[in-house]
Amino acid sequence: MHQENSYSSNPQPFSRRAVIKAMGIGAATAALSPLIQGGSQAAQNQATQAQMSHNQVAQNGSKASEIITKLIPRTNEQVPAIGMGTFLTFDVLSDQPRNHLQEVIRRFWDGGGRVVDVSPLYGMSEVNVGEFASALNITDDLFITNKIWATGEYLGDDSHALRQLEQSMQRLSRDRMDAMQVHSLVNVEMVIPFLREWKQEGRIRYLGITYHDLPLYAAPVARWIENGELDFVQVGYSIFERDVEDRILPAAADQGTAVLVNMPFEKARLFEVVQGQPLPDFASEIGCENWAQFFLKYVISHPAVTCAIPATTNPDHIVENLGALKGPLPDQEMRTRMVRHMESLPGLGNLAQTLWYPGKQFNGLVRLPGLAATQNAGSR
């Protein structure tokens, strides 16, 4: 039985958008203080989030000490700011070696990670996450974000979507999903009402939408955020692809919509750009020990971002990723400096023309053009 996390559910009228616009998303501490003097406790809570305060994970006796958490605006529930995606990386058939994936889950949990994003379209990801979480006895303690892809002859009723939900809950050994999202806006007008009903019935806790191909779909994603109904939105965002900073992230801040970030590493292509390059000296000022933390700290330092969900099959890489939950986050001046440094490196301008996961190989149920078969455990 899935247990509710015991967090405050006070409303938050204080506008993150106002803070973001006033600061240029900048250094929150100094800018926020005069805005909230004499304000409500809800405003104080919102300011705490914008200041990126470091909080202890309050979930089921976590071994993690002080790590960076973010508030889900609608409820004030806290989640660690780094989670884990599973696209391609957890799509491994049961007759193939999978011990490394269970070790990824174990280290993710031990390092304070809680948010795991899956989808029925990700091949074996739900099956593997469900199996390994059960083996580690952490099934009910993970924050699972899942997706619905309801198409075909079922556009006018919820039977297809409901079967997907029931199948996902069975695979993950859950009786409720933490967040259910309309996958890539497919049939979104019909599916959102289903999600609304499921939320009222207690089948899911939060509802949302996803899209990764921005800026092509930036306008419809933004419109769905701006209508005020979404608890979550999941979009692509990285130090390279920053278009969501213009409209989507401010809209999410204004509407109190939590933001999940996929592709913070641009499907491993950012590591190709920095291959052989040392970290800049100033990276130590924000506690970065490797490029993964450099890229992730840029993303989660935006006040509107709730959680980044990089994917990996390598246990050592999940530890590197979770290292971004420790130490200071960059302010706006530092974020600008980080972008300028990346733009000075050869190869960044060609990133969009590079295939996903360069040099990496997979052999699951999902097959994409340009990706070779046979899995490589080093993929991010």
Tab-separated table of C-alpha atoms in Angstrom:
chain	number	residue	atom	x	y	z
A	1	MET	CA	0.000	0.000	0.000
A	2	HIS	CA	1.452	3.330	-1.032
A	3	GLN	CA	1.846	5.748	1.854
A	4	GLU	CA	1.325	9.513	1.693
A	5	ASN	CA	4.404	11.582	2.400
A	6	SER	CA	3.844	13.642	5.527
A	7	TYR	CA	4.456	17.120	4.215
A	8	SER	CA	2.636	20.373	4.737
A	9	SER	CA	-0.117	21.180	2.234
A	10	ASN	CA	-0.442	24.923	2.813
A	11	PRO	CA	-1.431	26.962	-0.271
A	12	GLN	CA	1.243	29.159	-1.844
A	13	PRO	CA	-0.128	32.415	-3.256
A	14	PHE	CA	3.326	33.958	-3.532
A	15	SER	CA	4.242	34.156	-7.218
A	16	ARG	CA	7.442	32.449	-8.344
A	17	ARG	CA	6.992	34.231	-11.673
A	18	ALA	CA	7.291	37.623	-10.005
A	19	VAL	CA	10.518	36.514	-8.372
A	20	ILE	CA	11.885	35.112	-11.625
A	21	LYS	CA	11.032	38.260	-13.565
A	22	ALA	CA	12.388	40.561	-10.883
A	23	MET	CA	15.633	38.642	-10.597
A	24	GLY	CA	16.121	37.421	-14.110
A	25	ILE	CA	15.872	34.165	-12.065
A	26	GLY	CA	18.839	35.484	-10.157
A	27	ALA	CA	20.309	35.242	-6.709
A	28	ALA	CA	17.216	34.748	-4.649
A	29	THR	CA	18.215	35.591	-1.121
A	30	ALA	CA	18.788	39.318	-1.470
A	31	ALA	CA	15.987	39.919	-3.939
A	32	LEU	CA	13.310	38.034	-2.052
A	33	SER	CA	13.740	39.504	1.407
A	34	PRO	CA	12.089	42.884	0.734
A	35	LEU	CA	9.334	41.222	-1.288
A	36	ILE	CA	8.117	39.036	1.561
A	37	GLN	CA	8.620	41.141	4.665
A	38	GLY	CA	5.424	40.955	6.640
A	39	GLY	CA	4.057	38.310	4.249
A	40	SER	CA	2.185	35.126	5.034
A	41	GLN	CA	3.723	31.823	6.020
A	42	ALA	CA	2.910	30.576	2.521
A	43	ALA	CA	5.009	33.394	1.094
A	44	GLN	CA	7.817	32.470	3.446
A	45	ASN	CA	7.597	28.878	2.221
A	46	GLN	CA	7.758	30.012	-1.399
A	47	ALA	CA	10.743	32.212	-0.667
A	48	THR	CA	12.490	29.257	0.904
A	49	GLN	CA	12.047	27.324	-2.312
A	50	ALA	CA	13.309	30.187	-4.462
A	51	GLN	CA	16.350	30.541	-2.239
A	52	MET	CA	17.185	26.888	-2.933
A	53	SER	CA	17.652	26.139	0.730
A	54	HIS	CA	19.186	22.814	1.574
A	55	ASN	CA	16.784	20.583	3.424
A	56	GLN	CA	17.089	17.172	4.915
A	57	VAL	CA	15.096	14.530	3.064
A	58	ALA	CA	12.234	13.627	5.380
A	59	GLN	CA	11.324	10.306	3.861
A	60	ASN	CA	11.391	6.997	5.683
A	61	GLY	CA	14.647	7.338	7.555
A	62	SER	CA	16.783	8.231	4.557
A	63	LYS	CA	20.513	7.822	5.028
A	64	ALA	CA	21.085	11.023	3.074
A	65	SER	CA	22.076	14.040	5.137
A	66	GLU	CA	21.663	17.588	3.905
A	67	ILE	CA	20.586	17.541	0.272
A	68	ILE	CA	18.795	19.998	-1.984
A	69	THR	CA	15.056	19.464	-2.105
A	70	LYS	CA	12.302	21.389	-3.863
A	71	LEU	CA	8.650	21.988	-3.068
A	72	ILE	CA	5.800	20.724	-5.228
A	73	PRO	CA	3.891	24.031	-5.341
A	74	ARG	CA	0.344	22.656	-5.040
A	75	THR	CA	1.010	20.803	-1.771
A	76	ASN	CA	4.391	21.926	-0.375
A	77	GLU	CA	5.521	18.294	-0.549
A	78	GLN	CA	9.309	18.112	-0.783
A	79	VAL	CA	11.245	15.954	-3.233
A	80	PRO	CA	14.990	15.736	-3.926
A	81	ALA	CA	15.948	17.985	-6.835
A	82	ILE	CA	17.660	15.128	-8.703
A	83	GLY	CA	15.652	12.090	-9.743
A	84	MET	CA	16.134	9.445	-12.404
A	85	GLY	CA	14.733	8.789	-15.863
A	86	THR	CA	14.494	5.333	-17.432
A	87	PHE	CA	14.066	5.860	-21.179
A	88	LEU	CA	16.246	3.274	-23.007
A	89	THR	CA	18.513	2.807	-20.003
A	90	PHE	CA	16.127	0.520	-18.071
A	91	ASP	CA	14.783	-1.185	-21.188
A	92	VAL	CA	16.659	-4.463	-20.649
A	93	LEU	CA	15.074	-7.854	-21.286
A	94	SER	CA	14.863	-10.328	-18.415
A	95	ASP	CA	17.259	-12.785	-20.094
A	96	GLN	CA	19.970	-10.120	-20.350
A	97	PRO	CA	22.391	-9.006	-17.589
A	98	ARG	CA	20.543	-6.579	-15.314
A	99	ASN	CA	22.462	-6.582	-12.031
A	100	HIS	CA	23.935	-3.203	-12.849
A	101	LEU	CA	20.422	-1.717	-12.977
A	102	GLN	CA	19.532	-3.010	-9.539
A	103	GLU	CA	22.777	-1.455	-8.296
A	104	VAL	CA	21.762	1.842	-9.924
A	105	ILE	CA	18.468	1.741	-8.003
A	106	ARG	CA	20.238	0.837	-4.763
A	107	ARG	CA	22.765	3.652	-5.013
A	108	PHE	CA	20.049	6.047	-6.105
A	109	TRP	CA	18.077	5.258	-2.947
A	110	ASP	CA	21.105	5.310	-0.645
A	111	GLY	CA	22.150	8.670	-2.079
A	112	GLY	CA	18.807	10.281	-1.293
A	113	GLY	CA	17.158	9.881	-4.702
A	114	ARG	CA	13.403	9.311	-4.688
A	115	VAL	CA	11.788	10.517	-7.963
A	116	VAL	CA	11.773	7.892	-10.741
A	117	ASP	CA	10.151	8.569	-14.118
A	118	VAL	CA	8.824	5.657	-16.185
A	119	SER	CA	6.446	5.017	-19.063
A	120	PRO	CA	4.707	2.019	-20.642
A	121	LEU	CA	6.367	3.173	-23.880
A	122	TYR	CA	9.835	2.655	-22.398
A	123	GLY	CA	9.915	-1.066	-23.091
A	124	MET	CA	10.899	-2.943	-19.922
A	125	SER	CA	11.456	0.117	-17.725
A	126	GLU	CA	8.323	-0.314	-15.592
A	127	VAL	CA	8.987	-4.025	-15.159
A	128	ASN	CA	12.603	-3.540	-14.126
A	129	VAL	CA	11.965	-0.608	-11.798
A	130	GLY	CA	9.132	-2.542	-10.167
A	131	GLU	CA	11.194	-5.707	-9.739
A	132	PHE	CA	14.302	-4.013	-8.369
A	133	ALA	CA	12.381	-1.674	-6.057
A	134	SER	CA	10.528	-4.682	-4.620
A	135	ALA	CA	13.803	-6.563	-4.128
A	136	LEU	CA	15.185	-3.573	-2.214
A	137	ASN	CA	11.927	-3.152	-0.262
A	138	ILE	CA	11.524	0.489	-1.308
A	139	THR	CA	8.491	0.186	-3.602
A	140	ASP	CA	6.177	2.373	-1.543
A	141	ASP	CA	8.841	4.963	-0.757
A	142	LEU	CA	9.768	5.984	-4.289
A	143	PHE	CA	8.002	8.926	-5.920
A	144	ILE	CA	6.927	7.403	-9.243
A	145	THR	CA	5.991	9.639	-12.160
A	146	ASN	CA	4.397	7.728	-15.010
A	147	LYS	CA	2.682	8.441	-18.328
A	148	ILE	CA	-0.444	7.645	-20.312
A	149	TRP	CA	-0.450	7.184	-24.111
A	150	ALA	CA	-4.094	6.609	-25.067
A	151	THR	CA	-4.749	6.465	-28.823
A	152	GLY	CA	-6.636	4.591	-31.530
A	153	GLU	CA	-10.263	3.507	-31.239
A	154	TYR	CA	-10.420	4.528	-27.586
A	155	LEU	CA	-10.275	8.270	-28.099
A	156	GLY	CA	-13.805	8.716	-26.786
A	157	ASP	CA	-13.592	6.652	-23.589
A	158	ASP	CA	-11.109	5.840	-20.860
A	159	SER	CA	-10.862	2.065	-21.393
A	160	HIS	CA	-7.457	2.154	-23.095
A	161	ALA	CA	-6.044	4.648	-20.609
A	162	LEU	CA	-7.488	2.707	-17.678
A	163	ARG	CA	-5.909	-0.540	-18.865
A	164	GLN	CA	-2.579	1.237	-19.142
A	165	LEU	CA	-2.930	2.566	-15.608
A	166	GLU	CA	-3.826	-0.851	-14.213
A	167	GLN	CA	-0.969	-2.522	-16.090
A	168	SER	CA	1.499	0.076	-14.816
A	169	MET	CA	0.340	-0.331	-11.229
A	170	GLN	CA	0.704	-4.103	-11.517
A	171	ARG	CA	4.201	-3.856	-12.988
A	172	LEU	CA	5.281	-1.389	-10.307
A	173	SER	CA	3.441	-3.133	-7.432
A	174	ARG	CA	1.570	0.056	-6.620
A	175	ASP	CA	-2.063	0.812	-5.878
A	176	ARG	CA	-1.619	4.487	-6.751
A	177	MET	CA	0.709	6.576	-8.907
A	178	ASP	CA	2.326	9.681	-7.508
A	179	ALA	CA	2.055	11.557	-10.798
A	180	MET	CA	0.457	10.551	-14.094
A	181	GLN	CA	1.290	12.583	-17.194
A	182	VAL	CA	-0.100	12.715	-20.725
A	183	HIS	CA	2.817	11.395	-22.755
A	184	SER	CA	3.928	13.876	-25.425
A	185	LEU	CA	0.516	15.590	-25.441
A	186	VAL	CA	-1.028	12.587	-27.233
A	187	ASN	CA	-4.836	12.919	-27.119
A	188	VAL	CA	-4.366	15.420	-24.312
A	189	GLU	CA	-7.834	16.973	-24.519
A	190	MET	CA	-9.449	13.596	-23.839
A	191	VAL	CA	-6.936	12.219	-21.363
A	192	ILE	CA	-6.716	15.173	-18.960
A	193	PRO	CA	-10.370	14.660	-17.892
A	194	PHE	CA	-9.548	10.976	-17.216
A	195	LEU	CA	-6.607	12.028	-15.051
A	196	ARG	CA	-8.793	14.529	-13.233
A	197	GLU	CA	-11.264	11.752	-12.371
A	198	TRP	CA	-8.479	9.387	-11.288
A	199	LYS	CA	-7.071	12.078	-9.020
A	200	GLN	CA	-10.462	12.607	-7.399
A	201	GLU	CA	-10.799	8.833	-6.930
A	202	GLY	CA	-7.334	8.582	-5.356
A	203	ARG	CA	-5.788	6.479	-8.140
A	204	ILE	CA	-3.166	9.183	-8.751
A	205	ARG	CA	-1.907	12.073	-6.638
A	206	TYR	CA	-0.857	14.589	-9.321
A	207	LEU	CA	-1.639	15.069	-13.018
A	208	GLY	CA	0.444	16.612	-15.775
A	209	ILE	CA	1.746	16.571	-19.339
A	210	THR	CA	5.106	15.913	-20.964
A	211	TYR	CA	6.986	16.938	-24.047
A	212	HIS	CA	10.636	16.694	-25.040
A	213	ASP	CA	10.708	18.187	-28.549
A	214	LEU	CA	10.880	21.870	-27.744
A	215	PRO	CA	10.705	24.592	-29.015
A	216	LEU	CA	8.468	22.938	-31.642
A	217	TYR	CA	5.705	22.313	-29.059
A	218	ALA	CA	6.507	25.148	-26.669
A	219	ALA	CA	3.305	27.069	-27.397
A	220	PRO	CA	0.810	24.240	-26.717
A	221	VAL	CA	2.747	23.157	-23.625
A	222	ALA	CA	2.711	26.717	-22.326
A	223	ARG	CA	-1.025	27.031	-22.986
A	224	TRP	CA	-1.762	23.917	-20.967
A	225	ILE	CA	0.291	25.296	-18.094
A	226	GLU	CA	-1.395	28.669	-18.304
A	227	ASN	CA	-4.886	27.197	-18.022
A	228	GLY	CA	-3.954	26.432	-14.415
A	229	GLU	CA	-5.000	22.778	-14.153
A	230	LEU	CA	-1.639	21.006	-14.274
A	231	ASP	CA	0.163	19.847	-11.128
A	232	PHE	CA	3.231	18.830	-13.158
A	233	VAL	CA	4.798	19.547	-16.511
A	234	GLN	CA	7.782	17.648	-17.887
A	235	VAL	CA	9.972	19.330	-20.510
A	236	GLY	CA	13.463	19.178	-21.921
A	237	TYR	CA	15.900	21.708	-20.448
A	238	SER	CA	19.673	21.916	-20.317
A	239	ILE	CA	22.555	24.364	-20.319
A	240	PHE	CA	22.419	24.008	-24.126
A	241	GLU	CA	18.638	24.023	-24.738
A	242	ARG	CA	17.323	26.960	-22.721
A	243	ASP	CA	14.215	28.040	-24.632
A	244	VAL	CA	11.905	27.013	-21.773
A	245	GLU	CA	13.360	29.889	-19.738
A	246	ASP	CA	11.425	32.347	-21.921
A	247	ARG	CA	7.808	31.297	-21.408
A	248	ILE	CA	7.341	27.793	-20.011
A	249	LEU	CA	9.267	28.108	-16.743
A	250	PRO	CA	7.792	31.545	-15.896
A	251	ALA	CA	4.318	30.179	-16.655
A	252	ALA	CA	4.912	27.182	-14.390
A	253	ALA	CA	6.100	29.505	-11.641
A	254	ASP	CA	3.047	31.694	-12.015
A	255	GLN	CA	0.555	28.809	-12.026
A	256	GLY	CA	2.147	26.768	-9.250
A	257	THR	CA	3.039	23.894	-11.585
A	258	ALA	CA	5.894	21.586	-10.634
A	259	VAL	CA	8.512	21.115	-13.367
A	260	LEU	CA	10.269	17.848	-14.171
A	261	VAL	CA	13.257	18.234	-16.495
A	262	ASN	CA	14.187	15.520	-18.949
A	263	MET	CA	17.307	15.501	-21.129
A	264	PRO	CA	19.488	17.642	-18.808
A	265	PHE	CA	22.502	15.941	-20.443
A	266	GLU	CA	21.002	16.159	-23.950
A	267	LYS	CA	21.019	12.344	-24.158
A	268	ALA	CA	24.755	12.198	-23.293
A	269	ARG	CA	25.676	14.599	-26.087
A	270	LEU	CA	26.885	17.281	-23.651
A	271	PHE	CA	29.575	14.887	-22.452
A	272	GLU	CA	30.848	14.606	-26.002
A	273	VAL	CA	31.267	18.386	-26.111
A	274	VAL	CA	33.364	18.431	-22.910
A	275	GLN	CA	35.286	15.229	-23.516
A	276	GLY	CA	38.912	15.873	-22.590
A	277	GLN	CA	38.046	19.331	-21.233
A	278	PRO	CA	38.792	20.135	-17.578
A	279	LEU	CA	36.125	21.712	-15.438
A	280	PRO	CA	36.516	25.494	-15.284
A	281	ASP	CA	38.159	26.725	-12.103
A	282	PHE	CA	35.006	28.528	-11.003
A	283	ALA	CA	33.063	25.219	-10.863
A	284	SER	CA	34.542	24.621	-7.417
A	285	GLU	CA	32.655	27.676	-6.147
A	286	ILE	CA	29.398	25.744	-6.518
A	287	GLY	CA	30.793	22.412	-5.356
A	288	CYS	CA	31.026	20.718	-8.764
A	289	GLU	CA	33.420	17.777	-8.910
A	290	ASN	CA	32.520	16.611	-12.429
A	291	TRP	CA	30.708	17.714	-15.574
A	292	ALA	CA	27.502	15.875	-14.638
A	293	GLN	CA	27.133	18.041	-11.545
A	294	PHE	CA	27.994	21.158	-13.548
A	295	PHE	CA	25.173	20.454	-16.015
A	296	LEU	CA	22.667	19.431	-13.357
A	297	LYS	CA	23.309	22.372	-11.054
A	298	TYR	CA	22.595	24.743	-13.904
A	299	VAL	CA	19.189	23.115	-14.401
A	300	ILE	CA	18.037	22.735	-10.796
A	301	SER	CA	19.185	26.227	-9.828
A	302	HIS	CA	16.288	27.680	-11.798
A	303	PRO	CA	13.607	28.560	-9.196
A	304	ALA	CA	10.797	27.044	-11.276
A	305	VAL	CA	12.471	23.637	-11.656
A	306	THR	CA	11.338	20.970	-9.209
A	307	CYS	CA	13.421	17.957	-10.242
A	308	ALA	CA	15.794	16.908	-13.028
A	309	ILE	CA	15.583	13.272	-14.136
A	310	PRO	CA	18.791	12.212	-15.933
A	311	ALA	CA	18.996	8.572	-17.012
A	312	THR	CA	21.910	6.182	-16.639
A	313	THR	CA	22.747	2.489	-16.573
A	314	ASN	CA	26.030	3.028	-14.739
A	315	PRO	CA	26.014	2.834	-10.902
A	316	ASP	CA	29.015	5.164	-10.699
A	317	HIS	CA	27.229	7.752	-12.814
A	318	ILE	CA	24.148	7.778	-10.572
A	319	VAL	CA	26.437	8.645	-7.661
A	320	GLU	CA	27.967	11.477	-9.690
A	321	ASN	CA	24.509	12.769	-10.570
A	322	LEU	CA	23.315	12.750	-6.970
A	323	GLY	CA	26.406	14.734	-6.001
A	324	ALA	CA	24.600	17.752	-7.510
A	325	LEU	CA	22.284	17.595	-4.471
A	326	LYS	CA	25.109	18.787	-2.243
A	327	GLY	CA	26.733	22.179	-1.889
A	328	PRO	CA	25.711	25.619	-3.171
A	329	LEU	CA	23.734	26.287	-6.321
A	330	PRO	CA	24.706	28.961	-8.846
A	331	ASP	CA	23.091	32.382	-8.732
A	332	GLN	CA	22.250	34.236	-11.931
A	333	GLU	CA	25.734	35.665	-12.345
A	334	MET	CA	27.240	32.196	-12.030
A	335	ARG	CA	24.647	30.684	-14.381
A	336	THR	CA	25.573	33.258	-17.024
A	337	ARG	CA	29.233	32.442	-16.515
A	338	MET	CA	28.505	28.720	-16.921
A	339	VAL	CA	26.681	29.297	-20.221
A	340	ARG	CA	29.454	31.511	-21.564
A	341	HIS	CA	32.043	28.883	-20.734
A	342	MET	CA	30.085	26.186	-22.551
A	343	GLU	CA	29.604	28.450	-25.555
A	344	SER	CA	33.375	28.902	-25.723
A	345	LEU	CA	33.931	25.175	-26.244
A	346	PRO	CA	34.176	23.800	-29.786
A	347	GLY	CA	31.381	21.449	-30.726
A	348	LEU	CA	28.526	22.921	-28.710
A	349	GLY	CA	27.002	24.542	-31.765
A	350	ASN	CA	26.830	21.161	-33.532
A	351	LEU	CA	25.196	19.330	-30.643
A	352	ALA	CA	21.692	19.378	-32.116
A	353	GLN	CA	22.937	17.542	-35.221
A	354	THR	CA	24.521	14.755	-33.141
A	355	LEU	CA	22.655	11.487	-32.607
A	356	TRP	CA	21.404	10.702	-29.117
A	357	TYR	CA	23.735	8.670	-26.915
A	358	PRO	CA	26.792	8.913	-29.178
A	359	GLY	CA	28.773	5.694	-28.999
A	360	LYS	CA	26.217	4.035	-26.710
A	361	GLN	CA	24.350	0.865	-27.606
A	362	PHE	CA	21.048	-0.654	-26.474
A	363	ASN	CA	19.246	-3.929	-26.994
A	364	GLY	CA	15.781	-3.618	-25.482
A	365	LEU	CA	12.261	-3.497	-26.841
A	366	VAL	CA	12.570	0.145	-27.923
A	367	ARG	CA	14.484	0.613	-31.169
A	368	LEU	CA	15.328	4.058	-32.500
A	369	PRO	CA	17.004	4.954	-35.807
A	370	GLY	CA	20.728	5.516	-35.396
A	371	LEU	CA	21.020	3.640	-32.100
A	372	ALA	CA	22.808	0.333	-32.415
A	373	ALA	CA	21.745	-2.826	-30.616
A	374	THR	CA	23.641	-4.374	-27.690
A	375	GLN	CA	23.607	-2.456	-24.446
A	376	ASN	CA	26.538	-0.484	-23.113
A	377	ALA	CA	26.429	-0.070	-19.329
A	378	GLY	CA	28.171	3.284	-19.524
A	379	SER	CA	25.263	5.197	-21.000
A	380	ARG	CA	23.793	8.203	-19.258
